[in-house]
Amino acid sequence: DSPVAFDAKLVKWKGKKMELANESEALAMKKALESVPYTVSKIVQQEKKRHPFPPFITSRLQQEAYRKLSFSAQKTMRIAQRLYEGLDLGQIGTVGLITYMRTDSPRVSSEAVHQVRSWIKDRFGEPYLPSKPNVYRSRKGAQEAHEAIRPTSIDLEPDKIKDHLDKDHWALYKLIWDRFVGCQMKPALFDVTDADITVGNLTLRASGEVQKFAGFLAVFQDA
């Protein structure tokens, strides 16, 4: 089989951190990398955690909706307003799907935390549930008048009500729902390997990771 290609970043020259001043230096380094053999000088393996994200505040919702859904801030807030005011869910009637969308506090009511933790335990099992609820601190100066942006009911799963929402309403609701559920799950675990590769006086570093436990990533995928 052919060797597998991978990326390695140039990190050191003569044992010191790399700082290229101009294009000519970069071209010189490129030439040096082409003329000598490569040797793996060090391999470090370790387990790393990726912690869940806090539930959405307004600014974070706008940022994530732009990254994942290509929604402008204005569009995000317009859709969030409709989700808050309520949408017709057929036999269920008109239901407000999210809490108030203008907030800078990640605080969540104890009742909502209890509901989502029960849902996680039922759906994913004990291994995904922290022994205690995850608590997120507000930024300094944040107002505590409102909770974080979250679903009004964990039972209104996005796929259960999808047929009653248009594409954009459903996409933003699912983003909010997933983030809220993920915030009360355990961290994801990865086996991470860093390999230092020596090429003359230069050192390159290649990194790779293998997920060993999904944790919150089973619900909320980081962009």
mmCIF file of C-alpha atoms in Angstrom:
data_model
loop_
_atom_site.group_PDB
_atom_site.id
_atom_site.type_symbol
_atom_site.label_atom_id
_atom_site.label_comp_id
_atom_site.label_asym_id
_atom_site.label_seq_id
_atom_site.Cartn_x
_atom_site.Cartn_y
_atom_site.Cartn_z
ATOM 1 C CA ASP A 1 0.000 0.000 0.000
ATOM 2 C CA SER A 2 1.065 3.594 -0.594
ATOM 3 C CA PRO A 3 2.124 5.609 2.489
ATOM 4 C CA VAL A 4 -0.616 7.728 4.033
ATOM 5 C CA ALA A 5 -0.067 11.468 3.582
ATOM 6 C CA PHE A 6 -0.360 13.706 6.647
ATOM 7 C CA ASP A 7 0.303 17.319 7.613
ATOM 8 C CA ALA A 8 3.165 18.406 9.870
ATOM 9 C CA LYS A 9 3.763 21.934 11.126
ATOM 10 C CA LEU A 10 7.229 23.506 11.209
ATOM 11 C CA VAL A 11 7.794 24.413 14.865
ATOM 12 C CA LYS A 12 11.523 24.742 15.609
ATOM 13 C CA TRP A 13 14.844 25.633 14.018
ATOM 14 C CA LYS A 14 18.043 24.754 15.916
ATOM 15 C CA GLY A 15 15.884 24.005 18.945
ATOM 16 C CA LYS A 16 14.202 27.406 18.993
ATOM 17 C CA LYS A 17 10.692 28.463 18.064
ATOM 18 C CA MET A 18 10.316 29.226 14.362
ATOM 19 C CA GLU A 19 9.897 32.845 13.301
ATOM 20 C CA LEU A 20 10.195 33.483 9.578
ATOM 21 C CA ALA A 21 10.778 37.120 8.708
ATOM 22 C CA ASN A 22 10.108 37.073 4.976
ATOM 23 C CA GLU A 23 9.434 35.009 1.878
ATOM 24 C CA SER A 24 13.122 34.358 1.127
ATOM 25 C CA GLU A 25 13.553 32.700 4.526
ATOM 26 C CA ALA A 26 10.457 30.611 3.928
ATOM 27 C CA LEU A 27 11.771 29.459 0.547
ATOM 28 C CA ALA A 28 15.123 28.588 2.124
ATOM 29 C CA MET A 29 13.370 26.471 4.719
ATOM 30 C CA LYS A 30 11.323 24.783 2.009
ATOM 31 C CA LYS A 31 14.499 23.891 0.125
ATOM 32 C CA ALA A 32 16.105 22.541 3.288
ATOM 33 C CA LEU A 33 13.130 20.289 3.878
ATOM 34 C CA GLU A 34 13.543 18.768 0.438
ATOM 35 C CA SER A 35 17.200 17.814 0.728
ATOM 36 C CA VAL A 36 17.631 15.724 3.896
ATOM 37 C CA PRO A 37 16.011 12.601 5.395
ATOM 38 C CA TYR A 38 13.166 12.799 7.907
ATOM 39 C CA THR A 39 13.491 11.123 11.313
ATOM 40 C CA VAL A 40 10.816 10.683 13.960
ATOM 41 C CA SER A 41 12.557 11.979 17.100
ATOM 42 C CA LYS A 42 9.760 11.922 19.685
ATOM 43 C CA ILE A 43 6.247 10.541 20.097
ATOM 44 C CA VAL A 44 3.947 11.681 22.895
ATOM 45 C CA GLN A 45 0.579 10.046 23.518
ATOM 46 C CA GLN A 46 -1.974 11.342 25.993
ATOM 47 C CA GLU A 47 -5.669 11.478 26.713
ATOM 48 C CA LYS A 48 -7.395 14.818 26.301
ATOM 49 C CA LYS A 49 -10.842 16.012 27.254
ATOM 50 C CA ARG A 50 -13.052 18.309 25.234
ATOM 51 C CA HIS A 51 -15.528 19.918 27.578
ATOM 52 C CA PRO A 52 -19.114 20.747 26.628
ATOM 53 C CA PHE A 53 -20.126 24.275 25.758
ATOM 54 C CA PRO A 54 -22.396 26.357 27.983
ATOM 55 C CA PRO A 55 -25.980 26.934 26.871
ATOM 56 C CA PHE A 56 -26.449 29.824 24.495
ATOM 57 C CA ILE A 57 -26.455 33.467 25.409
ATOM 58 C CA THR A 58 -27.501 35.930 22.707
ATOM 59 C CA SER A 59 -24.063 36.731 21.309
ATOM 60 C CA ARG A 60 -22.989 33.076 21.193
ATOM 61 C CA LEU A 61 -26.207 32.059 19.476
ATOM 62 C CA GLN A 62 -25.639 34.686 16.795
ATOM 63 C CA GLN A 63 -22.055 33.538 16.260
ATOM 64 C CA GLU A 64 -22.897 29.852 16.061
ATOM 65 C CA ALA A 65 -25.899 30.414 13.805
ATOM 66 C CA TYR A 66 -23.630 32.332 11.439
ATOM 67 C CA ARG A 67 -20.949 29.621 11.498
ATOM 68 C CA LYS A 68 -23.251 26.635 11.106
ATOM 69 C CA LEU A 69 -26.311 28.017 9.346
ATOM 70 C CA SER A 70 -24.962 31.144 7.588
ATOM 71 C CA PHE A 71 -27.660 33.221 9.313
ATOM 72 C CA SER A 72 -27.052 36.925 9.821
ATOM 73 C CA ALA A 73 -27.483 38.233 13.375
ATOM 74 C CA GLN A 74 -30.705 39.940 12.298
ATOM 75 C CA LYS A 75 -32.111 36.743 10.793
ATOM 76 C CA THR A 76 -31.155 34.736 13.865
ATOM 77 C CA MET A 77 -32.937 37.137 16.192
ATOM 78 C CA ARG A 78 -36.002 37.329 13.948
ATOM 79 C CA ILE A 79 -36.357 33.543 13.925
ATOM 80 C CA ALA A 80 -35.610 33.276 17.648
ATOM 81 C CA GLN A 81 -38.378 35.806 18.324
ATOM 82 C CA ARG A 82 -40.866 33.588 16.486
ATOM 83 C CA LEU A 83 -39.665 30.497 18.380
ATOM 84 C CA TYR A 84 -40.138 32.409 21.629
ATOM 85 C CA GLU A 85 -43.578 33.785 20.757
ATOM 86 C CA GLY A 86 -44.815 30.360 19.702
ATOM 87 C CA LEU A 87 -45.517 28.272 16.624
ATOM 88 C CA ASP A 88 -48.452 26.043 15.696
ATOM 89 C CA LEU A 89 -47.591 22.411 16.420
ATOM 90 C CA GLY A 90 -50.802 20.903 15.126
ATOM 91 C CA GLN A 91 -52.773 18.987 17.757
ATOM 92 C CA ILE A 92 -50.508 20.322 20.502
ATOM 93 C CA GLY A 93 -51.527 23.870 19.638
ATOM 94 C CA THR A 94 -49.377 26.994 19.616
ATOM 95 C CA VAL A 95 -46.304 26.554 21.789
ATOM 96 C CA GLY A 96 -43.417 28.824 22.692
ATOM 97 C CA LEU A 97 -40.388 26.676 21.931
ATOM 98 C CA ILE A 98 -37.532 28.601 23.573
ATOM 99 C CA THR A 99 -36.948 30.882 26.531
ATOM 100 C CA TYR A 100 -36.287 34.587 26.039
ATOM 101 C CA MET A 101 -33.558 35.104 23.447
ATOM 102 C CA ARG A 102 -31.989 38.334 24.735
ATOM 103 C CA THR A 103 -29.750 37.294 27.590
ATOM 104 C CA ASP A 104 -26.115 37.327 28.626
ATOM 105 C CA SER A 105 -26.503 34.767 31.419
ATOM 106 C CA PRO A 106 -25.833 31.001 31.034
ATOM 107 C CA ARG A 107 -27.987 30.308 34.111
ATOM 108 C CA VAL A 108 -30.513 27.470 33.800
ATOM 109 C CA SER A 109 -33.371 26.736 36.188
ATOM 110 C CA SER A 110 -33.012 23.709 38.447
ATOM 111 C CA GLU A 111 -36.219 22.246 36.991
ATOM 112 C CA ALA A 112 -34.864 22.440 33.422
ATOM 113 C CA VAL A 113 -31.562 20.893 34.526
ATOM 114 C CA HIS A 114 -33.419 18.029 36.183
ATOM 115 C CA GLN A 115 -35.487 17.431 33.048
ATOM 116 C CA VAL A 116 -32.527 17.358 30.672
ATOM 117 C CA ARG A 117 -30.469 15.137 32.964
ATOM 118 C CA SER A 118 -33.355 12.644 33.069
ATOM 119 C CA TRP A 119 -33.576 12.760 29.281
ATOM 120 C CA ILE A 120 -29.816 12.148 28.897
ATOM 121 C CA LYS A 121 -29.938 9.200 31.295
ATOM 122 C CA ASP A 122 -32.878 7.642 29.464
ATOM 123 C CA ARG A 123 -31.478 8.221 25.963
ATOM 124 C CA PHE A 124 -27.728 7.668 26.425
ATOM 125 C CA GLY A 125 -27.335 5.996 29.813
ATOM 126 C CA GLU A 126 -25.327 6.722 32.954
ATOM 127 C CA PRO A 127 -21.902 6.906 31.218
ATOM 128 C CA TYR A 128 -22.925 10.179 29.545
ATOM 129 C CA LEU A 129 -24.320 11.841 32.653
ATOM 130 C CA PRO A 130 -22.039 13.783 35.039
ATOM 131 C CA SER A 131 -22.441 12.908 38.709
ATOM 132 C CA LYS A 132 -23.479 16.526 39.331
ATOM 133 C CA PRO A 133 -25.037 19.093 36.968
ATOM 134 C CA ASN A 134 -22.578 21.160 34.956
ATOM 135 C CA VAL A 135 -22.623 24.780 36.147
ATOM 136 C CA TYR A 136 -21.566 27.709 33.958
ATOM 137 C CA ARG A 137 -20.556 31.107 35.251
ATOM 138 C CA SER A 138 -21.806 34.401 33.892
ATOM 139 C CA ARG A 139 -19.420 36.954 32.504
ATOM 140 C CA LYS A 140 -18.580 39.793 34.836
ATOM 141 C CA GLY A 141 -21.339 42.375 34.713
ATOM 142 C CA ALA A 142 -23.878 40.011 33.148
ATOM 143 C CA GLN A 143 -27.534 40.543 34.018
ATOM 144 C CA GLU A 144 -29.252 37.598 35.719
ATOM 145 C CA ALA A 145 -32.808 38.603 34.841
ATOM 146 C CA HIS A 146 -33.149 35.845 32.236
ATOM 147 C CA GLU A 147 -31.969 32.286 31.847
ATOM 148 C CA ALA A 148 -29.786 31.070 29.024
ATOM 149 C CA ILE A 149 -31.518 30.394 25.715
ATOM 150 C CA ARG A 150 -32.926 26.882 25.960
ATOM 151 C CA PRO A 151 -35.933 24.806 24.875
ATOM 152 C CA THR A 152 -39.027 25.353 26.989
ATOM 153 C CA SER A 153 -39.561 21.578 27.112
ATOM 154 C CA ILE A 154 -36.973 18.863 26.577
ATOM 155 C CA ASP A 155 -39.798 16.625 25.343
ATOM 156 C CA LEU A 156 -40.232 18.793 22.237
ATOM 157 C CA GLU A 157 -37.377 17.103 20.421
ATOM 158 C CA PRO A 158 -36.525 18.725 17.068
ATOM 159 C CA ASP A 159 -37.292 15.627 15.004
ATOM 160 C CA LYS A 160 -40.684 15.192 16.690
ATOM 161 C CA ILE A 161 -41.902 18.624 15.591
ATOM 162 C CA LYS A 162 -39.969 18.983 12.345
ATOM 163 C CA ASP A 163 -43.065 18.638 10.149
ATOM 164 C CA HIS A 164 -44.610 21.719 11.791
ATOM 165 C CA LEU A 165 -41.648 24.077 11.289
ATOM 166 C CA ASP A 166 -40.141 25.584 8.186
ATOM 167 C CA LYS A 167 -36.518 24.815 7.398
ATOM 168 C CA ASP A 168 -34.967 27.873 9.070
ATOM 169 C CA HIS A 169 -37.088 27.729 12.198
ATOM 170 C CA TRP A 170 -36.282 24.052 12.637
ATOM 171 C CA ALA A 171 -32.537 24.549 12.030
ATOM 172 C CA LEU A 172 -32.214 27.261 14.686
ATOM 173 C CA TYR A 173 -34.394 25.382 17.149
ATOM 174 C CA LYS A 174 -32.301 22.236 16.703
ATOM 175 C CA LEU A 175 -29.118 24.257 17.259
ATOM 176 C CA ILE A 176 -30.503 25.618 20.547
ATOM 177 C CA TRP A 177 -31.861 22.235 21.624
ATOM 178 C CA ASP A 178 -28.640 20.349 20.859
ATOM 179 C CA ARG A 179 -26.479 22.909 22.633
ATOM 180 C CA PHE A 180 -28.661 22.794 25.733
ATOM 181 C CA VAL A 181 -28.657 18.997 25.952
ATOM 182 C CA GLY A 182 -24.910 18.843 25.305
ATOM 183 C CA CYS A 183 -24.166 21.338 28.080
ATOM 184 C CA GLN A 184 -25.283 18.792 30.681
ATOM 185 C CA MET A 185 -23.314 15.826 29.319
ATOM 186 C CA LYS A 186 -19.843 14.518 30.092
ATOM 187 C CA PRO A 187 -16.737 15.696 28.190
ATOM 188 C CA ALA A 188 -15.611 13.912 25.034
ATOM 189 C CA LEU A 189 -12.384 11.915 25.369
ATOM 190 C CA PHE A 190 -9.657 11.629 22.751
ATOM 191 C CA ASP A 191 -6.400 9.737 22.478
ATOM 192 C CA VAL A 192 -3.990 12.344 21.090
ATOM 193 C CA THR A 193 -0.621 11.556 19.515
ATOM 194 C CA ASP A 194 2.027 14.209 18.796
ATOM 195 C CA ALA A 195 5.061 13.196 16.739
ATOM 196 C CA ASP A 196 8.164 15.395 16.391
ATOM 197 C CA ILE A 197 9.991 14.883 13.103
ATOM 198 C CA THR A 198 13.597 16.040 12.735
ATOM 199 C CA VAL A 199 14.892 17.239 9.373
ATOM 200 C CA GLY A 200 18.454 18.518 9.791
ATOM 201 C CA ASN A 201 18.196 21.551 12.093
ATOM 202 C CA LEU A 202 14.426 21.744 11.658
ATOM 203 C CA THR A 203 11.676 20.156 13.747
ATOM 204 C CA LEU A 204 8.167 19.502 12.468
ATOM 205 C CA ARG A 205 5.222 18.319 14.511
ATOM 206 C CA ALA A 206 2.351 16.137 13.359
ATOM 207 C CA SER A 207 -0.700 15.631 15.566
ATOM 208 C CA GLY A 208 -3.580 13.215 15.372
ATOM 209 C CA GLU A 209 -6.475 12.279 17.599
ATOM 210 C CA VAL A 210 -8.876 9.369 17.905
ATOM 211 C CA GLN A 211 -12.173 9.775 19.703
ATOM 212 C CA LYS A 212 -12.616 7.159 22.429
ATOM 213 C CA PHE A 213 -15.775 8.518 24.076
ATOM 214 C CA ALA A 214 -18.250 10.849 22.376
ATOM 215 C CA GLY A 215 -19.636 12.536 25.485
ATOM 216 C CA PHE A 216 -21.472 15.737 24.576
ATOM 217 C CA LEU A 217 -20.375 15.379 20.944
ATOM 218 C CA ALA A 218 -22.996 12.654 20.613
ATOM 219 C CA VAL A 219 -25.484 15.527 20.522
ATOM 220 C CA PHE A 220 -23.736 18.812 19.745
ATOM 221 C CA GLN A 221 -21.042 18.792 17.065
ATOM 222 C CA ASP A 222 -18.613 21.681 17.207
ATOM 223 C CA ALA A 223 -18.273 23.477 13.874
#
